[in-house]
Coordinates of C-alpha atoms in Angstrom, one line a residue:
Chain A
M1 CA 1.5 9.8 -7.8
P2 CA 0.0 10.5 -4.3
R3 CA -3.2 12.4 -3.8
P4 CA -3.8 15.2 -3.3
W5 CA -2.4 16.3 -6.6
G6 CA -1.0 19.8 -6.2
P7 CA 0.2 21.9 -9.2
T8 CA 3.7 20.5 -8.9
T9 CA 3.2 17.0 -7.6
E10 CA 3.8 15.3 -10.9
Y11 CA 6.8 17.5 -11.6
E12 CA 8.3 16.5 -8.2
V13 CA 7.7 12.8 -8.6
Y14 CA 9.2 12.9 -12.1
Q15 CA 12.2 14.8 -10.7
N16 CA 12.6 12.2 -8.0
C17 CA 12.6 9.4 -10.5
L18 CA 15.2 11.1 -12.7
E19 CA 17.4 11.6 -9.6
Q20 CA 17.0 7.9 -8.8
V21 CA 18.0 6.9 -12.3
K22 CA 21.0 9.2 -12.4
L23 CA 22.2 7.7 -9.1
A24 CA 21.5 4.2 -10.3
D25 CA 23.7 4.8 -13.4
E26 CA 26.5 6.2 -11.2
L27 CA 26.3 3.2 -8.9
G28 CA 26.4 0.7 -11.8
F29 CA 22.9 -0.5 -12.1
D30 CA 22.3 -2.3 -15.4
Q31 CA 18.9 -1.1 -16.7
V32 CA 16.1 1.3 -16.0
W33 CA 12.6 0.5 -17.2
A34 CA 9.6 2.8 -17.4
V35 CA 6.0 1.6 -18.0
E36 CA 3.4 2.9 -20.4
H37 CA 0.1 3.3 -18.6
H38 CA -2.9 5.5 -19.3
F39 CA -5.6 6.8 -17.0
L40 CA -4.4 4.9 -13.9
E41 CA -4.9 7.5 -11.3
E42 CA -2.2 7.4 -8.6
Y43 CA -0.9 3.9 -9.7
S44 CA 1.0 5.3 -12.7
H45 CA 1.1 8.7 -14.4
C46 CA 3.7 7.5 -16.9
S47 CA 1.8 7.6 -20.2
A48 CA 4.8 8.8 -22.3
P49 CA 7.7 6.7 -21.1
E50 CA 9.6 7.4 -24.3
V51 CA 9.9 11.0 -23.2
F52 CA 10.9 10.2 -19.6
L53 CA 13.4 7.6 -20.8
T54 CA 15.0 10.0 -23.2
A55 CA 15.4 12.4 -20.3
C56 CA 17.0 9.5 -18.5
A57 CA 19.4 8.8 -21.3
M58 CA 20.4 12.4 -21.3
V59 CA 21.5 12.4 -17.7
T60 CA 23.2 9.0 -17.7
K61 CA 26.1 7.3 -19.4
N62 CA 25.9 3.5 -19.1
I63 CA 22.5 2.4 -17.8
R64 CA 20.4 0.7 -20.4
I65 CA 17.0 2.3 -21.2
G66 CA 14.0 -0.1 -21.0
R67 CA 10.9 1.0 -22.9
G68 CA 8.6 -1.2 -20.9
I69 CA 6.3 -1.6 -22.6
V70 CA 5.1 -0.4 -25.9
V71 CA 1.4 -1.2 -25.9
C72 CA 1.0 -3.0 -29.3
V73 CA -2.6 -2.1 -29.8
P74 CA -3.6 0.3 -32.7
E75 CA -5.8 2.4 -30.5
F76 CA -2.7 3.1 -28.3
N77 CA 0.1 3.3 -30.7
S78 CA 1.1 2.7 -34.4
P79 CA 3.8 0.1 -35.3
V80 CA 5.5 2.6 -37.6
K81 CA 5.6 5.3 -34.9
A82 CA 6.7 2.7 -32.3
A83 CA 9.6 1.6 -34.5
E84 CA 10.6 5.2 -35.3
V85 CA 10.5 6.4 -31.7
A86 CA 12.4 3.4 -30.5
A87 CA 15.1 3.8 -33.1
T88 CA 15.4 7.5 -32.2
M89 CA 15.7 6.6 -28.5
D90 CA 18.4 4.1 -29.4
I91 CA 20.3 6.7 -31.3
V92 CA 20.1 9.5 -28.7
S93 CA 21.0 7.0 -25.9
G94 CA 24.0 5.8 -27.7
G95 CA 22.6 2.3 -28.4
R96 CA 21.2 1.6 -24.9
L97 CA 17.6 0.8 -25.8
E98 CA 15.8 -2.4 -24.5
F99 CA 12.5 -2.7 -26.4
G100 CA 9.6 -4.1 -24.3
T101 CA 6.2 -5.0 -25.8
G102 CA 2.8 -5.8 -24.4
R103 CA -0.9 -5.2 -24.8
S104 CA -2.4 -3.6 -21.6
A105 CA -4.5 -5.5 -19.1
T106 CA -7.0 -3.1 -17.6
W107 CA -10.5 -2.0 -18.8
T108 CA -9.6 1.5 -17.6
E109 CA -7.0 1.6 -20.4
L110 CA -8.5 -0.6 -23.0
G111 CA -11.9 0.9 -22.6
G112 CA -10.5 4.4 -22.4
M113 CA -8.7 4.0 -25.7
G114 CA -11.6 2.1 -27.3
A115 CA -9.6 -1.0 -27.9
D116 CA -11.2 -4.5 -28.4
P117 CA -9.9 -6.8 -25.7
D118 CA -10.3 -9.8 -28.0
E119 CA -7.9 -8.3 -30.5
T120 CA -4.9 -7.3 -28.3
K121 CA -3.0 -10.5 -28.4
K122 CA -3.4 -10.7 -32.1
T123 CA -2.2 -7.2 -32.8
W124 CA 0.7 -7.7 -30.4
D125 CA 1.7 -10.8 -32.3
E126 CA 1.6 -9.0 -35.6
W127 CA 3.5 -5.9 -34.4
V128 CA 6.4 -7.8 -32.8
R129 CA 7.1 -9.4 -36.2
V130 CA 6.9 -6.3 -38.3
I131 CA 8.8 -3.8 -36.1
P132 CA 12.2 -5.5 -36.3
Q133 CA 11.7 -5.7 -40.1
M134 CA 11.1 -1.9 -40.2
W135 CA 14.4 -1.5 -38.3
T136 CA 16.4 -3.8 -40.5
Q137 CA 15.0 -3.4 -44.0
E138 CA 15.9 -0.4 -46.1
R139 CA 12.3 -0.1 -47.2
F140 CA 9.4 -1.9 -45.6
G141 CA 6.0 -2.7 -47.0
Y142 CA 3.3 -5.0 -45.5
Q143 CA -0.1 -6.4 -46.0
G144 CA -1.4 -7.8 -42.7
R145 CA -4.5 -8.4 -40.6
A146 CA -4.6 -5.4 -38.4
F147 CA -2.1 -3.3 -40.2
S148 CA -0.9 -2.7 -43.7
M149 CA 1.4 -0.1 -45.4
P150 CA 2.9 0.5 -48.8
Q151 CA 6.7 0.3 -49.1
R152 CA 8.4 3.1 -47.2
A153 CA 11.8 3.7 -45.6
V154 CA 11.0 3.7 -41.8
L155 CA 13.6 6.1 -40.4
P156 CA 15.8 6.4 -38.5
K157 CA 17.3 3.0 -38.0
P158 CA 18.5 1.9 -34.5
L159 CA 22.1 2.4 -33.6
Q160 CA 22.3 -1.1 -32.2
K161 CA 22.7 -3.6 -35.0
P162 CA 20.8 -5.5 -36.1
H163 CA 18.3 -3.9 -33.6
P164 CA 17.7 -3.5 -29.8
P165 CA 16.8 -6.5 -27.8
M166 CA 13.1 -7.3 -27.7
W167 CA 11.1 -8.3 -24.7
V168 CA 7.5 -9.3 -23.8
A169 CA 5.7 -8.2 -20.6
V170 CA 4.6 -11.3 -18.9
T171 CA 1.5 -11.0 -16.7
S172 CA -1.0 -13.5 -18.0
P173 CA -0.2 -17.1 -17.5
G174 CA 1.4 -18.6 -20.6
T175 CA 2.8 -15.3 -22.0
E176 CA 6.3 -16.5 -20.9
L177 CA 5.8 -19.3 -23.5
D178 CA 4.8 -16.7 -26.1
A179 CA 8.1 -14.9 -25.3
A180 CA 10.0 -18.2 -25.7
D181 CA 8.4 -19.2 -29.0
R182 CA 9.2 -15.8 -30.5
G183 CA 12.8 -15.7 -29.2
M184 CA 12.0 -12.7 -26.9
G185 CA 13.1 -11.8 -23.4
S186 CA 10.7 -12.5 -20.6
L187 CA 9.9 -9.3 -18.7
G188 CA 8.2 -10.7 -15.7
L189 CA 5.7 -8.3 -14.1
T190 CA 4.4 -10.6 -11.4
F191 CA 5.9 -11.2 -8.0
G192 CA 5.6 -15.0 -7.9
G193 CA 7.3 -17.0 -5.3
F194 CA 10.4 -19.1 -6.1
A195 CA 8.7 -22.4 -6.9
E196 CA 6.2 -20.8 -9.3
Q197 CA 8.9 -18.8 -11.1
E198 CA 11.3 -21.7 -11.3
K199 CA 8.7 -23.8 -13.2
K200 CA 8.0 -21.0 -15.6
I201 CA 11.6 -20.2 -16.2
A202 CA 12.5 -23.8 -16.9
E203 CA 9.8 -24.1 -19.5
Y204 CA 10.8 -20.7 -21.0
R205 CA 14.4 -22.0 -21.3
R206 CA 13.3 -25.3 -22.8
R207 CA 10.9 -23.7 -25.4
I208 CA 13.2 -20.9 -26.6
K209 CA 15.7 -23.5 -27.8
Y210 CA 13.2 -24.3 -30.6
C211 CA 11.9 -20.8 -31.2
D212 CA 11.1 -19.0 -34.4
P213 CA 12.6 -15.6 -33.5
V214 CA 10.6 -12.6 -34.6
G215 CA 13.7 -10.4 -34.6
S216 CA 17.1 -11.0 -36.1
F217 CA 18.4 -12.7 -33.0
V218 CA 17.2 -14.6 -29.9
N219 CA 17.1 -12.6 -26.7
E220 CA 17.1 -15.3 -24.1
Q221 CA 16.8 -13.4 -20.9
V222 CA 14.6 -13.5 -17.9
N223 CA 13.9 -10.4 -15.9
T224 CA 11.6 -10.6 -12.9
V225 CA 10.2 -7.8 -10.8
N226 CA 10.6 -7.1 -7.1
F227 CA 10.6 -4.4 -4.5
L228 CA 13.9 -3.0 -3.1
F229 CA 14.4 -1.4 0.2
C230 CA 17.9 -1.9 1.7
H231 CA 18.8 -0.7 5.1
E232 CA 21.5 -1.6 7.7
D233 CA 18.7 -2.3 10.2
N234 CA 17.0 -5.5 8.9
E235 CA 13.9 -4.9 10.9
Y236 CA 13.5 -1.3 9.7
G237 CA 14.3 -2.3 6.1
A238 CA 11.8 -5.1 6.1
K239 CA 9.1 -2.9 7.7
T240 CA 9.6 -0.1 5.3
G241 CA 9.9 -2.5 2.3
Q242 CA 6.6 -4.2 3.4
R243 CA 4.9 -0.9 3.6
L244 CA 6.1 -0.1 0.1
A245 CA 5.0 -3.5 -1.3
G246 CA 1.7 -3.3 0.5
T247 CA 1.0 0.2 -0.8
F248 CA 1.9 -0.8 -4.4
N249 CA -0.3 -3.9 -4.2
Y250 CA -3.2 -2.1 -2.7
L251 CA -3.1 0.4 -5.6
A252 CA -2.7 -2.4 -8.1
E253 CA -5.8 -4.1 -6.7
Q254 CA -7.9 -1.0 -7.3
L255 CA -7.4 -1.3 -11.1
L256 CA -10.3 -2.5 -13.1
A257 CA -8.9 -5.6 -14.8
A258 CA -10.0 -6.3 -18.3
R259 CA -11.8 -9.5 -17.5
Q260 CA -13.6 -7.9 -14.5
A261 CA -15.4 -5.7 -17.1
Y262 CA -15.4 -7.7 -20.3
P263 CA -15.8 -11.5 -20.6
T264 CA -13.1 -12.7 -22.9
R265 CA -10.7 -15.6 -23.4
S266 CA -8.0 -13.1 -24.3
Y267 CA -7.5 -12.2 -20.6
P268 CA -7.4 -15.5 -18.7
N269 CA -9.5 -16.4 -15.8
L270 CA -6.9 -16.8 -13.1
G271 CA -6.4 -13.2 -12.0
L272 CA -2.8 -14.3 -11.7
L273 CA -1.4 -10.9 -11.1
P274 CA -3.0 -10.2 -7.8
A275 CA -2.7 -13.8 -6.8
L276 CA 1.0 -13.9 -7.3
R277 CA 1.4 -10.5 -5.7
R278 CA -0.3 -11.9 -2.6
E279 CA 1.8 -15.1 -2.7
A280 CA 5.0 -13.1 -2.9
T281 CA 4.1 -10.4 -0.4
S282 CA 2.3 -12.3 2.3
A283 CA 4.0 -14.1 5.1
P284 CA 3.2 -15.3 8.6
E285 CA 3.0 -12.6 11.2
G286 CA 6.4 -11.2 12.0
Q287 CA 8.2 -12.8 9.0
I288 CA 9.4 -11.3 5.8
P289 CA 7.9 -12.7 2.5
E290 CA 10.5 -15.1 1.2
G291 CA 11.2 -13.6 -2.2
L292 CA 11.2 -9.9 -1.5
C293 CA 14.5 -7.8 -1.6
I294 CA 13.8 -5.9 1.5
G295 CA 15.8 -5.8 4.8
N296 CA 19.5 -5.6 5.4
P297 CA 22.2 -6.3 2.7
D298 CA 22.8 -9.9 4.0
R299 CA 19.2 -10.8 3.6
I300 CA 18.9 -9.3 0.2
V301 CA 22.0 -11.1 -1.0
E302 CA 20.5 -14.3 0.1
V303 CA 17.2 -13.6 -1.6
I304 CA 18.9 -12.6 -4.9
K305 CA 21.1 -15.7 -4.8
K306 CA 17.9 -17.7 -4.5
W307 CA 16.4 -15.9 -7.5
E308 CA 19.6 -16.6 -9.4
S309 CA 19.4 -20.2 -8.6
V310 CA 15.9 -20.5 -10.0
G311 CA 17.0 -19.1 -13.3
V312 CA 16.4 -15.3 -13.2
D313 CA 19.0 -13.3 -15.1
R314 CA 18.0 -9.9 -13.7
I315 CA 15.7 -8.2 -11.3
N316 CA 13.8 -5.0 -11.9
F317 CA 13.2 -3.2 -8.7
L318 CA 10.3 -1.1 -7.8
L319 CA 11.7 1.6 -5.6
N320 CA 8.6 3.5 -4.5
A321 CA 4.8 3.8 -4.7
I322 CA 3.0 7.1 -4.3
E323 CA 6.1 8.4 -2.6
T324 CA 5.6 6.1 0.4
V325 CA 9.3 6.1 1.1
P326 CA 11.0 9.5 1.4
Q327 CA 13.3 10.2 -1.5
E328 CA 16.4 10.4 0.7
E329 CA 15.7 6.9 2.0
V330 CA 15.2 5.6 -1.6
L331 CA 18.6 7.0 -2.6
A332 CA 20.3 5.7 0.6
S333 CA 18.8 2.3 -0.1
L334 CA 20.3 2.3 -3.7
R335 CA 23.7 3.4 -2.3
L336 CA 23.7 0.7 0.3
F337 CA 22.6 -1.9 -2.2
A338 CA 25.4 -0.9 -4.6
K339 CA 28.0 -1.0 -1.8
E340 CA 27.1 -4.1 0.0
V341 CA 25.0 -6.3 -2.3
M342 CA 26.2 -5.7 -5.9
P343 CA 29.8 -6.7 -5.2
K344 CA 28.6 -10.2 -4.2
F345 CA 27.5 -10.7 -7.8
A346 CA 30.4 -8.9 -9.5
E347 CA 31.8 -12.1 -11.0
K348 CA 28.8 -12.6 -13.4
P349 CA 27.7 -9.1 -14.2
A350 CA 25.7 -10.0 -17.2
K351 CA 23.5 -12.4 -15.2
T352 CA 23.2 -10.7 -11.9
A353 CA 23.5 -6.9 -12.2
A354 CA 20.4 -5.5 -10.7
A355 CA 18.2 -3.1 -12.5
V356 CA 16.1 -0.2 -11.3
G357 CA 12.5 0.6 -12.3
G358 CA 11.4 4.1 -12.7
A359 CA 8.2 4.7 -10.7
Chain B
M1 CA -4.4 6.6 -1.4
P2 CA -7.4 5.7 -3.5
L3 CA -10.6 7.7 -3.3
V4 CA -13.3 6.6 -0.9
G5 CA -17.0 7.0 -0.8
T6 CA -18.6 10.2 0.5
R7 CA -22.2 9.0 0.9
P8 CA -23.8 9.6 4.3
T9 CA -24.0 6.4 6.2
A10 CA -27.6 7.2 7.1
D11 CA -28.4 6.0 3.6
F12 CA -27.4 2.5 4.6
A13 CA -29.5 2.3 7.7
S14 CA -32.8 1.0 6.3
G15 CA -31.9 -2.4 4.8
P16 CA -33.5 -5.7 6.0
L17 CA -32.5 -7.1 9.3
I18 CA -30.7 -10.4 8.8
R19 CA -32.1 -13.3 10.7
P20 CA -29.8 -16.2 10.0
G21 CA -31.3 -19.5 10.9
E22 CA -30.3 -23.2 10.7
E23 CA -31.8 -23.7 7.2
A24 CA -30.1 -26.0 4.7
P25 CA -27.8 -24.5 2.1
W26 CA -29.3 -23.3 -1.1
T27 CA -28.2 -24.7 -4.5
L28 CA -30.1 -23.2 -7.3
S29 CA -30.2 -25.2 -10.4
R30 CA -30.0 -23.8 -13.9
V31 CA -30.3 -20.2 -13.0
Q32 CA -30.5 -17.9 -16.0
I33 CA -28.2 -14.9 -15.3
L34 CA -28.1 -11.7 -17.4
Q35 CA -25.4 -9.2 -16.6
V36 CA -25.1 -5.8 -18.2
M37 CA -22.3 -3.4 -17.4
Y38 CA -22.0 0.3 -18.1
E39 CA -19.7 3.1 -17.1
L40 CA -21.2 5.8 -14.9
E41 CA -20.9 9.5 -15.3
Q42 CA -17.9 10.4 -13.0
G43 CA -19.8 13.1 -11.1
A44 CA -21.2 10.3 -8.9
M45 CA -17.9 8.5 -8.5
T46 CA -17.8 8.8 -4.7
S47 CA -21.3 10.0 -3.9
L48 CA -22.9 6.6 -4.4
L49 CA -20.6 4.8 -2.0
P50 CA -20.1 4.9 1.8
P51 CA -16.7 5.7 3.3
A52 CA -15.9 2.0 3.7
L53 CA -15.6 1.5 -0.1
H54 CA -13.3 2.7 -2.9
P55 CA -14.8 3.5 -6.3
T56 CA -13.6 1.7 -9.4
I57 CA -11.9 4.0 -11.9
P58 CA -13.9 4.4 -14.1
P59 CA -17.1 4.0 -11.9
T60 CA -19.3 1.2 -13.1
L61 CA -22.9 0.1 -12.9
V62 CA -23.5 -3.7 -12.9
V63 CA -27.1 -4.8 -13.7
T64 CA -27.7 -8.4 -12.8
A65 CA -30.9 -10.4 -13.2
W66 CA -31.5 -14.0 -12.1
R67 CA -34.4 -16.1 -13.3
V68 CA -34.5 -19.0 -10.8
P69 CA -36.8 -21.8 -11.9
E70 CA -36.7 -23.6 -8.6
S71 CA -35.6 -22.8 -5.0
P72 CA -36.7 -23.6 -1.5
A73 CA -38.8 -20.4 -1.7
G74 CA -40.2 -21.3 -5.1
P75 CA -39.4 -19.8 -8.5
F76 CA -38.4 -16.1 -8.6
V77 CA -36.8 -13.4 -10.6
L78 CA -34.3 -11.1 -9.0
A79 CA -33.1 -7.8 -10.5
E80 CA -30.2 -5.8 -9.1
A81 CA -28.3 -2.6 -10.2
K82 CA -25.1 -2.4 -8.3
V83 CA -22.1 0.0 -8.2
G84 CA -18.7 -1.5 -8.8
C85 CA -16.3 -0.9 -6.0
R86 CA -13.4 -2.1 -3.9
S87 CA -13.7 -3.3 -0.3
G88 CA -10.1 -2.7 0.7
A89 CA -8.3 -4.5 -2.1
R90 CA -11.2 -6.8 -3.1
P91 CA -13.5 -6.2 -6.1
R92 CA -17.1 -5.9 -5.0
A93 CA -20.5 -4.5 -6.2
L94 CA -22.7 -2.6 -3.8
S95 CA -26.5 -3.1 -3.9
V96 CA -28.6 -0.6 -2.1
R97 CA -32.0 -1.6 -3.3
A98 CA -33.1 -4.5 -5.6
F99 CA -36.3 -6.1 -6.8
C100 CA -37.8 -9.6 -6.7
D101 CA -41.2 -10.8 -8.0
S102 CA -41.9 -13.4 -5.3
E103 CA -42.9 -12.5 -1.7
Q104 CA -41.6 -15.8 -0.3
A105 CA -38.3 -15.4 -2.1
R106 CA -37.9 -11.8 -0.9
A107 CA -38.3 -12.8 2.7
A108 CA -35.9 -15.7 2.4
L109 CA -33.2 -13.8 0.5
A110 CA -33.5 -10.9 3.0
D111 CA -33.4 -13.0 6.1
R112 CA -30.4 -15.1 5.0
W113 CA -28.3 -12.9 2.8
G114 CA -29.5 -9.4 3.5
Y115 CA -30.9 -8.7 0.0
P116 CA -32.6 -5.3 0.2
L117 CA -35.6 -6.3 -1.9
E118 CA -38.8 -4.6 -3.0
A119 CA -41.7 -6.0 -4.9
A120 CA -41.9 -5.5 -8.7
E121 CA -43.2 -7.0 -11.9
I122 CA -40.1 -8.4 -13.6
G123 CA -39.9 -9.6 -17.1
F124 CA -37.0 -11.8 -18.1
A125 CA -36.8 -13.2 -21.7
R126 CA -34.3 -14.8 -24.0
R127 CA -34.6 -14.8 -27.7
Y128 CA -32.0 -15.8 -30.3
D129 CA -31.2 -12.2 -31.1
R130 CA -31.3 -10.8 -27.5
C131 CA -31.9 -11.4 -23.9
W132 CA -33.5 -8.8 -21.6
V133 CA -34.8 -7.9 -18.2
T134 CA -37.5 -5.3 -17.4
V135 CA -38.5 -4.1 -14.0
E136 CA -41.8 -2.3 -13.3
A137 CA -42.2 -0.9 -9.9
G138 CA -44.6 1.7 -8.6
G139 CA -46.3 1.8 -12.0
R140 CA -43.2 2.7 -14.0
V141 CA -40.4 1.0 -15.7
V142 CA -37.3 1.4 -13.6
L143 CA -35.0 -0.9 -15.6
D144 CA -34.9 -2.2 -19.2
A145 CA -31.5 -3.9 -19.9
H146 CA -30.6 -6.0 -22.9
L147 CA -27.9 -8.2 -24.3
V148 CA -28.0 -7.9 -28.1
D149 CA -26.6 -10.4 -30.6
P150 CA -25.4 -13.1 -28.3
E151 CA -22.3 -15.2 -29.2
A152 CA -21.3 -18.3 -27.3
I153 CA -18.3 -18.1 -24.9
S154 CA -17.0 -20.2 -22.1
G155 CA -18.6 -19.6 -18.7
N156 CA -15.0 -19.5 -17.3
D157 CA -14.6 -16.2 -19.2
I158 CA -17.2 -14.5 -17.0
Q159 CA -16.2 -13.0 -13.7
Y160 CA -19.1 -12.1 -11.4
L161 CA -18.3 -9.7 -8.6
A162 CA -19.3 -10.5 -5.1
T163 CA -22.2 -8.4 -4.0
L164 CA -22.4 -6.3 -0.9
N165 CA -26.1 -6.1 0.2
T166 CA -27.3 -3.2 2.2
A167 CA -28.8 -4.7 5.4
R168 CA -28.8 -4.5 9.2
V169 CA -27.5 -6.9 11.9
E170 CA -27.9 -7.1 15.6
R171 CA -24.8 -6.2 17.6
E172 CA -24.8 -6.1 21.4
G173 CA -28.5 -5.5 21.6
S174 CA -28.6 -2.8 18.9
V175 CA -29.5 -3.0 15.3
V176 CA -26.7 -1.6 13.1
P177 CA -26.2 -1.2 9.3
R178 CA -23.8 -3.6 7.6
L179 CA -23.0 -4.5 4.0
I180 CA -23.4 -8.2 3.6
Q181 CA -20.9 -10.0 1.3
V182 CA -22.7 -12.5 -0.9
D183 CA -20.3 -14.5 -3.2
P184 CA -22.1 -17.5 -4.7
E185 CA -20.2 -20.3 -6.5
Y186 CA -21.2 -20.9 -10.1
Q187 CA -21.1 -24.0 -12.2
F188 CA -21.8 -23.0 -15.8
H189 CA -23.8 -24.9 -18.3
S190 CA -23.6 -22.3 -21.0
A191 CA -22.6 -18.7 -21.6
D192 CA -23.0 -16.0 -24.2
R193 CA -21.6 -12.5 -24.6
G194 CA -23.2 -9.7 -26.6
A195 CA -23.6 -5.9 -26.9
P196 CA -25.1 -4.2 -23.8
E197 CA -28.1 -2.0 -24.2
L198 CA -29.7 0.0 -21.3
L199 CA -33.0 1.4 -22.5
A200 CA -34.3 2.5 -19.1
F201 CA -32.6 2.9 -15.7
D202 CA -34.0 4.8 -12.7
G203 CA -31.2 5.3 -10.2
E204 CA -33.5 6.5 -7.5
A205 CA -35.5 3.3 -7.7
F206 CA -32.3 1.3 -7.0
G207 CA -31.1 3.6 -4.2
L208 CA -28.5 5.1 -6.5
P209 CA -29.5 8.8 -6.9
G210 CA -27.3 10.5 -9.4
A211 CA -26.1 7.3 -11.1
E212 CA -26.1 8.0 -14.8
P213 CA -24.9 5.1 -16.9
Y214 CA -23.7 6.5 -20.2
W215 CA -21.0 4.2 -21.7
P216 CA -21.7 0.6 -22.6
V217 CA -19.1 -1.9 -21.5
S218 CA -20.3 -5.5 -21.8
A219 CA -23.2 -7.9 -21.5
S220 CA -23.3 -11.6 -20.7
Y221 CA -25.9 -14.3 -20.3
A222 CA -25.3 -17.6 -18.6
V223 CA -27.1 -20.7 -17.3
A224 CA -25.5 -21.9 -14.2
D225 CA -26.0 -23.8 -11.0
V226 CA -25.6 -21.3 -8.2
A227 CA -24.5 -22.3 -4.7
M228 CA -25.5 -19.6 -2.3
P229 CA -22.8 -18.9 0.2
E230 CA -22.5 -19.1 4.0
L231 CA -22.0 -15.5 5.2
R232 CA -18.3 -14.9 5.9
Y233 CA -17.7 -11.1 5.8
L234 CA -19.6 -8.0 6.7
V235 CA -18.6 -4.4 6.0
D236 CA -19.3 -1.5 8.4
P237 CA -20.2 1.2 5.9
A238 CA -19.1 4.0 8.3
K239 CA -15.5 2.9 8.8
P240 CA -12.5 3.5 6.6
P241 CA -11.8 0.7 4.1
L242 CA -8.9 -1.0 5.9
M243 CA -10.9 -1.1 9.2
A244 CA -14.4 -1.9 7.8
V245 CA -14.4 -5.6 7.2
E246 CA -15.7 -7.9 9.9
R247 CA -15.1 -11.6 9.6
L248 CA -17.8 -13.9 10.8
P249 CA -17.1 -17.2 12.6
R250 CA -17.7 -20.2 10.4
T251 CA -20.7 -22.3 11.3
G252 CA -21.4 -26.0 10.5
S253 CA -18.2 -27.9 9.9

């Protein structure tokens, strides 16, 4: 959300996002995801993604609706409310919900909500086990560590049976293994290069074979995240895409990470998020970073095939950052991608259909 | 794009003049490090920083004290109160004025790393229930910061920000203000975490007028070997963030 914030800036950006989602649905994109962030000035003004995604569902027919992610921390949400809202979204979208989970990673958010950074992994682990039970049991009661409730009917129940697919946002190192061990999809939020991602995905695939699923089924899927700017002119496409990536990364680096403010083992030392962003978005002068989906259609096809070869099922594309790219160019990029790139992957739609991320 | 500082650059024109020499590197053994972090009232979000730096959101105050038992300049205690910020995309903490209890150490730290130091009586103590630093300058207490109820953690869980010291350097025959990046390396022997408590803080004394710490964030205490760095980067406080960083040629190897 670019400064200066006029009285209609947020309205305009939300409208742009809705327009992008509507077009993405018409073009055959597979999923749209919207984040839950709080207090992150400019970086994200999307604190109520369930509302935005419901609006998306109302203007689309086929695209799946990714709640990415429910912050599973009691100071942010309640597990009952999260289950209820998700079920309602699933109903009103006609069974199109993808349910993402996570725990927040910034002091700006955790401190703002009064959450204890030491507790977030524990509460997330508890919530992802109880929420699918709320969806599938007629009445649910629970005595737990961070959350307890007497027996009640948690209503409504999701339209998808037994329940929507469950995902984990993967930012901290090792969270992809948490996803595997719980039979959940890996919703990658880092922009790691091919080699790094290939190792992680291989280990995810190995571990999930022996998982103890928290839900009623195993959701073995790997989404990763990338930038998209597709243009007939490779040089212009790459230049614009790099400007988009650079702007997004610059904003991301401004965030006050949890561990920069609060010493805790709960948020590992590596600072992997910015490190991987740098790895993926830096390249020698005049070259395009290897893993980014920017440039002309031929280049993007090549990049996606490489991602496919390392085991990625789907790519979530970031389309814009503080409206760096004019809306008409974003829409044109989507259209060109759908026309020239998506057909190259049409034989295996479940594995390769590209997704679009709401800004 | 992110907010930038609005503080007049004249406020950064009175730091020490760096006089880098050929002295041997400093490795400081078993330094006791107390760090206390608070959020600042947001009215001063941009007014504490020069145009070269972005504020953190929320704005933060980082109090750091070192008790150094042994150094080439003898033992000393150093106390800083810094403002959390970003130099471009990099996390940093700006120090406008700090205090040190040893004249010899003040001179050496200013000459080599641009520490903007003044004399003070500094108390640094560790008990089983708390650790604290007090700074008395000009006949009044300007800092009284505590870590309460320490619990052991791993040193790897602590992330110290690189400091930007307010100093001056010679450029083409002139003396110009620069922020000097100091990013030591730490080898931890032990570490604790506890509740932060700021009983006294005088922003004016630390060159931070209007800084009002009001919301406790964290406190840590560590014992570490500290390798003082070779200077690598300077920041011109007057330039925009993406144009402000100046890389210095490596010396030695």
